[in-house]
Structure formats: C-alpha cells, structure tokens
mmCIF file of C-alpha atoms in Angstrom:
data_model
loop_
_atom_site.group_PDB
_atom_site.id
_atom_site.type_symbol
_atom_site.label_atom_id
_atom_site.label_comp_id
_atom_site.label_asym_id
_atom_site.label_seq_id
_atom_site.Cartn_x
_atom_site.Cartn_y
_atom_site.Cartn_z
ATOM 1 C CA ILE A 1 289.566 104.209 62.574
ATOM 2 C CA PHE A 2 285.785 104.124 62.638
ATOM 3 C CA LYS A 3 284.047 106.560 64.930
ATOM 4 C CA THR A 4 280.365 106.723 65.793
ATOM 5 C CA ILE A 5 278.834 110.070 64.916
ATOM 6 C CA PRO A 6 275.676 110.807 66.905
ATOM 7 C CA SER A 7 272.676 112.153 65.024
ATOM 8 C CA TYR A 8 270.490 114.951 66.268
ATOM 9 C CA GLY A 9 267.871 113.916 68.798
ATOM 10 C CA GLY A 10 269.495 110.493 69.221
ATOM 11 C CA ALA A 11 267.668 109.116 66.174
ATOM 12 C CA SER A 12 269.079 106.212 64.157
ATOM 13 C CA PRO A 13 268.508 107.176 60.525
ATOM 14 C CA HIS A 14 268.194 104.605 57.738
ATOM 15 C CA ILE A 15 270.827 105.989 55.343
ATOM 16 C CA ASN A 16 270.276 105.060 51.686
ATOM 17 C CA GLY A 17 272.978 107.133 50.004
ATOM 18 C CA MET A 18 275.605 109.794 50.442
ATOM 19 C CA ALA A 19 277.466 112.405 48.410
ATOM 20 C CA GLU A 20 280.392 114.662 49.115
ATOM 21 C CA MET A 21 279.730 118.299 48.288
ATOM 22 C CA ALA A 22 282.278 120.603 46.646
ATOM 23 C CA ASN A 23 283.149 122.075 50.072
ATOM 24 C CA GLY A 24 283.875 118.611 51.504
ATOM 25 C CA GLU A 25 280.624 118.374 53.446
ATOM 26 C CA LEU A 26 279.058 114.902 53.450
ATOM 27 C CA TRP A 27 275.303 114.803 52.728
ATOM 28 C CA LEU A 28 273.184 111.742 53.507
ATOM 29 C CA VAL A 29 269.769 110.773 52.115
ATOM 30 C CA THR A 30 267.530 108.768 54.397
ATOM 31 C CA SER A 31 264.285 106.884 54.479
ATOM 32 C CA GLY A 32 262.052 109.018 56.687
ATOM 33 C CA MET A 33 264.423 111.770 57.842
ATOM 34 C CA GLY A 34 265.156 113.564 54.549
ATOM 35 C CA ILE A 35 268.630 114.954 53.969
ATOM 36 C CA LEU A 36 271.181 115.047 56.755
ATOM 37 C CA TYR A 37 274.783 116.210 56.789
ATOM 38 C CA VAL A 38 277.842 115.472 58.873
ATOM 39 C CA ASP A 39 278.655 118.576 60.887
ATOM 40 C CA LYS A 40 282.417 118.283 61.420
ATOM 41 C CA ASP A 41 282.515 121.135 63.946
ATOM 42 C CA ARG A 42 279.827 119.657 66.209
ATOM 43 C CA LYS A 43 280.889 116.085 65.363
ATOM 44 C CA SER A 44 277.269 115.117 64.790
ATOM 45 C CA ILE A 45 274.723 114.484 62.063
ATOM 46 C CA GLN A 46 272.362 117.414 61.509
ATOM 47 C CA PRO A 47 269.276 117.910 59.294
ATOM 48 C CA LYS A 48 269.270 119.914 56.060
ATOM 49 C CA ARG A 49 265.684 121.038 56.585
ATOM 50 C CA ASP A 50 265.619 123.638 53.806
ATOM 51 C CA ILE A 51 266.740 121.148 51.133
ATOM 52 C CA SER A 52 264.585 118.323 52.534
ATOM 53 C CA LYS A 53 261.536 120.585 52.360
ATOM 54 C CA LYS A 54 262.246 121.313 48.680
ATOM 55 C CA CYS A 55 262.148 117.550 47.969
ATOM 56 C CA GLY A 56 258.515 117.281 49.064
ATOM 57 C CA THR A 57 259.187 114.000 50.896
ATOM 58 C CA LEU A 58 261.478 112.634 53.577
ATOM 59 C CA TYR A 59 261.769 109.243 51.847
ATOM 60 C CA LEU A 60 264.878 109.471 49.690
ATOM 61 C CA ASN A 61 266.828 106.667 47.991
ATOM 62 C CA CYS A 62 269.884 108.177 46.306
ATOM 63 C CA ILE A 63 271.881 111.338 45.741
ATOM 64 C CA LEU A 64 274.428 112.523 43.163
ATOM 65 C CA LEU A 65 276.405 115.736 42.839
ATOM 66 C CA ASP A 66 277.192 115.927 39.125
ATOM 67 C CA SER A 67 280.118 117.652 37.426
ATOM 68 C CA LYS A 68 277.937 120.699 36.637
ATOM 69 C CA LYS A 69 277.154 121.301 40.348
ATOM 70 C CA ASN A 70 273.622 119.933 40.106
ATOM 71 C CA LEU A 71 272.384 117.863 43.002
ATOM 72 C CA TRP A 72 270.180 114.961 41.888
ATOM 73 C CA ILE A 73 267.980 113.379 44.551
ATOM 74 C CA GLY A 74 265.983 110.208 43.919
ATOM 75 C CA THR A 75 262.865 109.729 46.006
ATOM 76 C CA ASP A 76 260.957 106.621 46.961
ATOM 77 C CA ASP A 77 257.662 107.731 45.400
ATOM 78 C CA LYS A 78 257.875 111.360 44.229
ATOM 79 C CA GLY A 79 260.243 111.025 41.259
ATOM 80 C CA LEU A 80 263.534 112.813 40.790
ATOM 81 C CA ILE A 81 264.663 116.237 41.951
ATOM 82 C CA LYS A 82 267.418 118.271 40.294
ATOM 83 C CA LEU A 83 268.700 121.151 42.403
ATOM 84 C CA ASN A 84 271.123 123.668 40.945
ATOM 85 C CA LEU A 85 273.293 124.526 43.944
ATOM 86 C CA GLN A 86 274.628 127.732 42.398
ATOM 87 C CA ASN A 87 271.266 129.500 42.134
ATOM 88 C CA MET A 88 269.147 127.081 44.259
ATOM 89 C CA THR A 89 266.631 126.506 41.462
ATOM 90 C CA LEU A 90 264.784 123.220 41.590
ATOM 91 C CA ARG A 91 263.311 121.032 38.862
ATOM 92 C CA SER A 92 261.152 118.036 39.702
ATOM 93 C CA TYR A 93 260.773 115.124 37.267
ATOM 94 C CA LYS A 94 257.593 113.084 37.655
ATOM 95 C CA LYS A 95 255.435 111.152 35.231
ATOM 96 C CA PRO A 96 255.427 111.588 32.270
ATOM 97 C CA ASP A 97 258.913 113.199 32.458
ATOM 98 C CA ILE A 98 260.275 109.980 33.932
ATOM 99 C CA SER A 99 258.765 106.506 33.632
ATOM 100 C CA ASN A 100 258.609 105.585 37.311
ATOM 101 C CA LEU A 101 258.429 107.613 40.527
ATOM 102 C CA LYS A 102 260.608 105.196 42.548
ATOM 103 C CA ILE A 103 264.204 106.177 41.814
ATOM 104 C CA ILE A 104 266.720 103.497 42.802
ATOM 105 C CA ASP A 105 270.047 105.006 41.705
ATOM 106 C CA ILE A 106 271.609 107.912 39.780
ATOM 107 C CA ILE A 107 275.042 107.952 38.141
ATOM 108 C CA GLU A 108 277.137 110.201 35.915
ATOM 109 C CA ASP A 109 279.497 108.707 33.331
ATOM 110 C CA LYS A 110 282.916 110.027 32.349
ATOM 111 C CA GLN A 111 281.329 112.129 29.564
ATOM 112 C CA GLY A 112 279.136 113.951 32.105
ATOM 113 C CA ARG A 113 275.944 112.142 31.092
ATOM 114 C CA VAL A 114 273.418 111.334 33.822
ATOM 115 C CA PHE A 115 271.663 107.960 33.973
ATOM 116 C CA VAL A 116 268.794 107.035 36.265
ATOM 117 C CA CYS A 117 267.714 103.616 37.426
ATOM 118 C CA THR A 118 264.125 103.149 38.572
ATOM 119 C CA ASN A 119 263.061 99.763 39.807
ATOM 120 C CA SER A 120 261.842 98.878 36.292
ATOM 121 C CA THR A 121 263.678 101.177 33.831
ATOM 122 C CA ILE A 122 267.069 102.583 32.916
ATOM 123 C CA GLU A 123 266.848 106.151 31.610
ATOM 124 C CA PHE A 124 269.287 108.659 30.131
ATOM 125 C CA PHE A 125 268.999 112.411 30.743
ATOM 126 C CA ASP A 126 269.069 114.325 27.463
ATOM 127 C CA GLU A 127 270.376 117.619 28.812
ATOM 128 C CA LYS A 128 269.870 119.523 25.551
ATOM 129 C CA ASN A 129 266.123 118.791 25.524
ATOM 130 C CA ASN A 130 265.737 118.499 29.313
ATOM 131 C CA VAL A 131 264.033 115.080 29.038
ATOM 132 C CA PHE A 132 264.641 111.512 30.137
ATOM 133 C CA ILE A 133 264.916 108.872 27.435
ATOM 134 C CA PRO A 134 264.138 105.277 28.463
ATOM 135 C CA LEU A 135 266.947 102.930 27.408
ATOM 136 C CA TYR A 136 265.561 99.693 28.783
ATOM 137 C CA GLY A 137 262.476 98.347 30.508
ATOM 138 C CA SER A 138 259.046 99.746 31.185
ATOM 139 C CA GLU A 139 256.778 100.211 34.164
ATOM 140 C CA ASN A 140 255.262 96.782 33.374
ATOM 141 C CA ASN A 141 258.714 95.193 33.131
ATOM 142 C CA SER A 142 259.264 92.055 35.214
ATOM 143 C CA LEU A 143 263.007 92.813 35.447
ATOM 144 C CA TYR A 144 263.962 94.814 38.532
ATOM 145 C CA PHE A 145 267.049 97.005 38.686
ATOM 146 C CA LYS A 146 268.944 97.419 41.945
ATOM 147 C CA ASP A 147 272.161 99.390 41.423
ATOM 148 C CA LEU A 148 274.377 101.347 39.020
ATOM 149 C CA THR A 149 278.162 101.560 39.230
ATOM 150 C CA LEU A 150 280.839 103.123 37.039
ATOM 151 C CA SER A 151 283.936 101.034 36.281
ATOM 152 C CA LYS A 152 287.446 102.436 35.877
ATOM 153 C CA THR A 153 287.078 101.941 32.123
ATOM 154 C CA GLY A 154 283.957 104.119 32.075
ATOM 155 C CA ARG A 155 281.386 101.378 31.608
ATOM 156 C CA ILE A 156 278.174 101.655 33.643
ATOM 157 C CA TYR A 157 277.207 98.309 35.162
ATOM 158 C CA ILE A 158 273.623 97.557 36.184
ATOM 159 C CA GLY A 159 272.784 95.175 38.997
ATOM 160 C CA THR A 160 269.485 93.355 38.558
ATOM 161 C CA GLU A 161 267.329 91.182 40.756
ATOM 162 C CA GLY A 162 267.597 87.640 39.416
ATOM 163 C CA GLU A 163 268.812 88.508 35.900
ATOM 164 C CA GLY A 164 272.526 88.976 36.517
ATOM 165 C CA LEU A 165 274.713 91.880 35.525
ATOM 166 C CA LYS A 166 274.092 94.184 32.569
ATOM 167 C CA TYR A 167 275.874 97.269 31.236
ATOM 168 C CA ILE A 168 275.149 100.381 29.190
ATOM 169 C CA ASP A 169 277.026 100.521 25.897
ATOM 170 C CA PRO A 170 278.423 104.086 25.912
ATOM 171 C CA THR A 171 278.204 104.499 22.125
ATOM 172 C CA SER A 172 274.805 103.031 21.274
ATOM 173 C CA LEU A 173 273.253 103.735 24.710
ATOM 174 C CA THR A 174 271.765 100.243 24.733
ATOM 175 C CA VAL A 175 271.585 97.904 27.689
ATOM 176 C CA GLU A 176 273.548 94.705 27.098
ATOM 177 C CA ASN A 177 274.191 91.475 29.012
ATOM 178 C CA VAL A 178 277.665 91.132 30.524
ATOM 179 C CA SER A 179 279.646 88.291 29.042
ATOM 180 C CA ASN A 180 282.940 89.303 30.610
ATOM 181 C CA ILE A 181 283.937 92.087 33.017
ATOM 182 C CA GLN A 182 285.975 94.941 31.519
#
C-alpha cells in the first residue's frame, strides 16, 4: 500500500536520494530543502536542519550511509560531505580533493570501498590516505555519468549519457565497457 506522507509546511520537495539510517529512520536529500526525514510518529516529513546547515547548501543530489557509519552527502555545487555520525565530525571534499563539485552518485562496494560519480569523473576514495583517486574521466570530459549501481555479484555498473553502460573492474579499479551483464 502506498500512502502519501505530508511534508512540513505543505511543501512538495524535489527528492533526489534517500538512505535508511541504522535506527531505521529514512533520510531524504532534496534540491532546495536540504535533508529531510520521515517522522514515523507524526506521520510526516520533517527537516534535519542541523545536518542541512553542516552541508553548507540545500541543493543535495545523493546520500549514502556506509558500513563504517559515515554519512556521505553529494551536493549540486559544493562537493562532497562526509559526516561521522558517531562523533558528528564533518569533512568536506572540494577541489582539489575531488575533481568536480557536482556529485551525481555515491556507492559502497562489497569490500567497503566508496566510489563517487561526478558528472564527468568516476573516483575512488582511498581511505588510508584520505584522498579521492580519479579512475576515469576529467572535468573536460565529454562523457557524462548519470548513475552507479551495485549488482548482486558485486560489480559496480555506471550509467552514462549516450555512451551506454560501463562497469568498474574490482581488481584493477579500471572503468570498462559492458559486453555482457554479469
């Protein structure tokens, strides 16, 4: 059964992504309203003003809660935010830490590695050195990336605009063309 959940103030947020927190709470990232959450008790959508303020923008594209309890938030023009939910420390990744400030998608593979898709690059987070390593593309790249998804076999697929489907080879960390779906 689908039920309509009213948002605060009667607004109709443009929801770009969602993540379930460890406590079961559903957080939503929006374009223009920051982070919202589904309040099960009130049966409504409410703002997460404290977390939204930490992001420095209300224009958010994606969200990921990783296996280490870090919340990754991709913005439309302010880069990437990593929030440690255990101690509420925040790290912001902007140029030159990450190649592009428009973050399209974030994903974690089965080995706990985080990958980020900007509109023109695919980047891998080297946790040991706390840096992003570009795997494919550049800011001047004419290939645009749209989406990341993890298959049951553990392969990360990359949706592109006009160039078909690609994937990240988990061993070599190279971006390859898909010749058959696995």
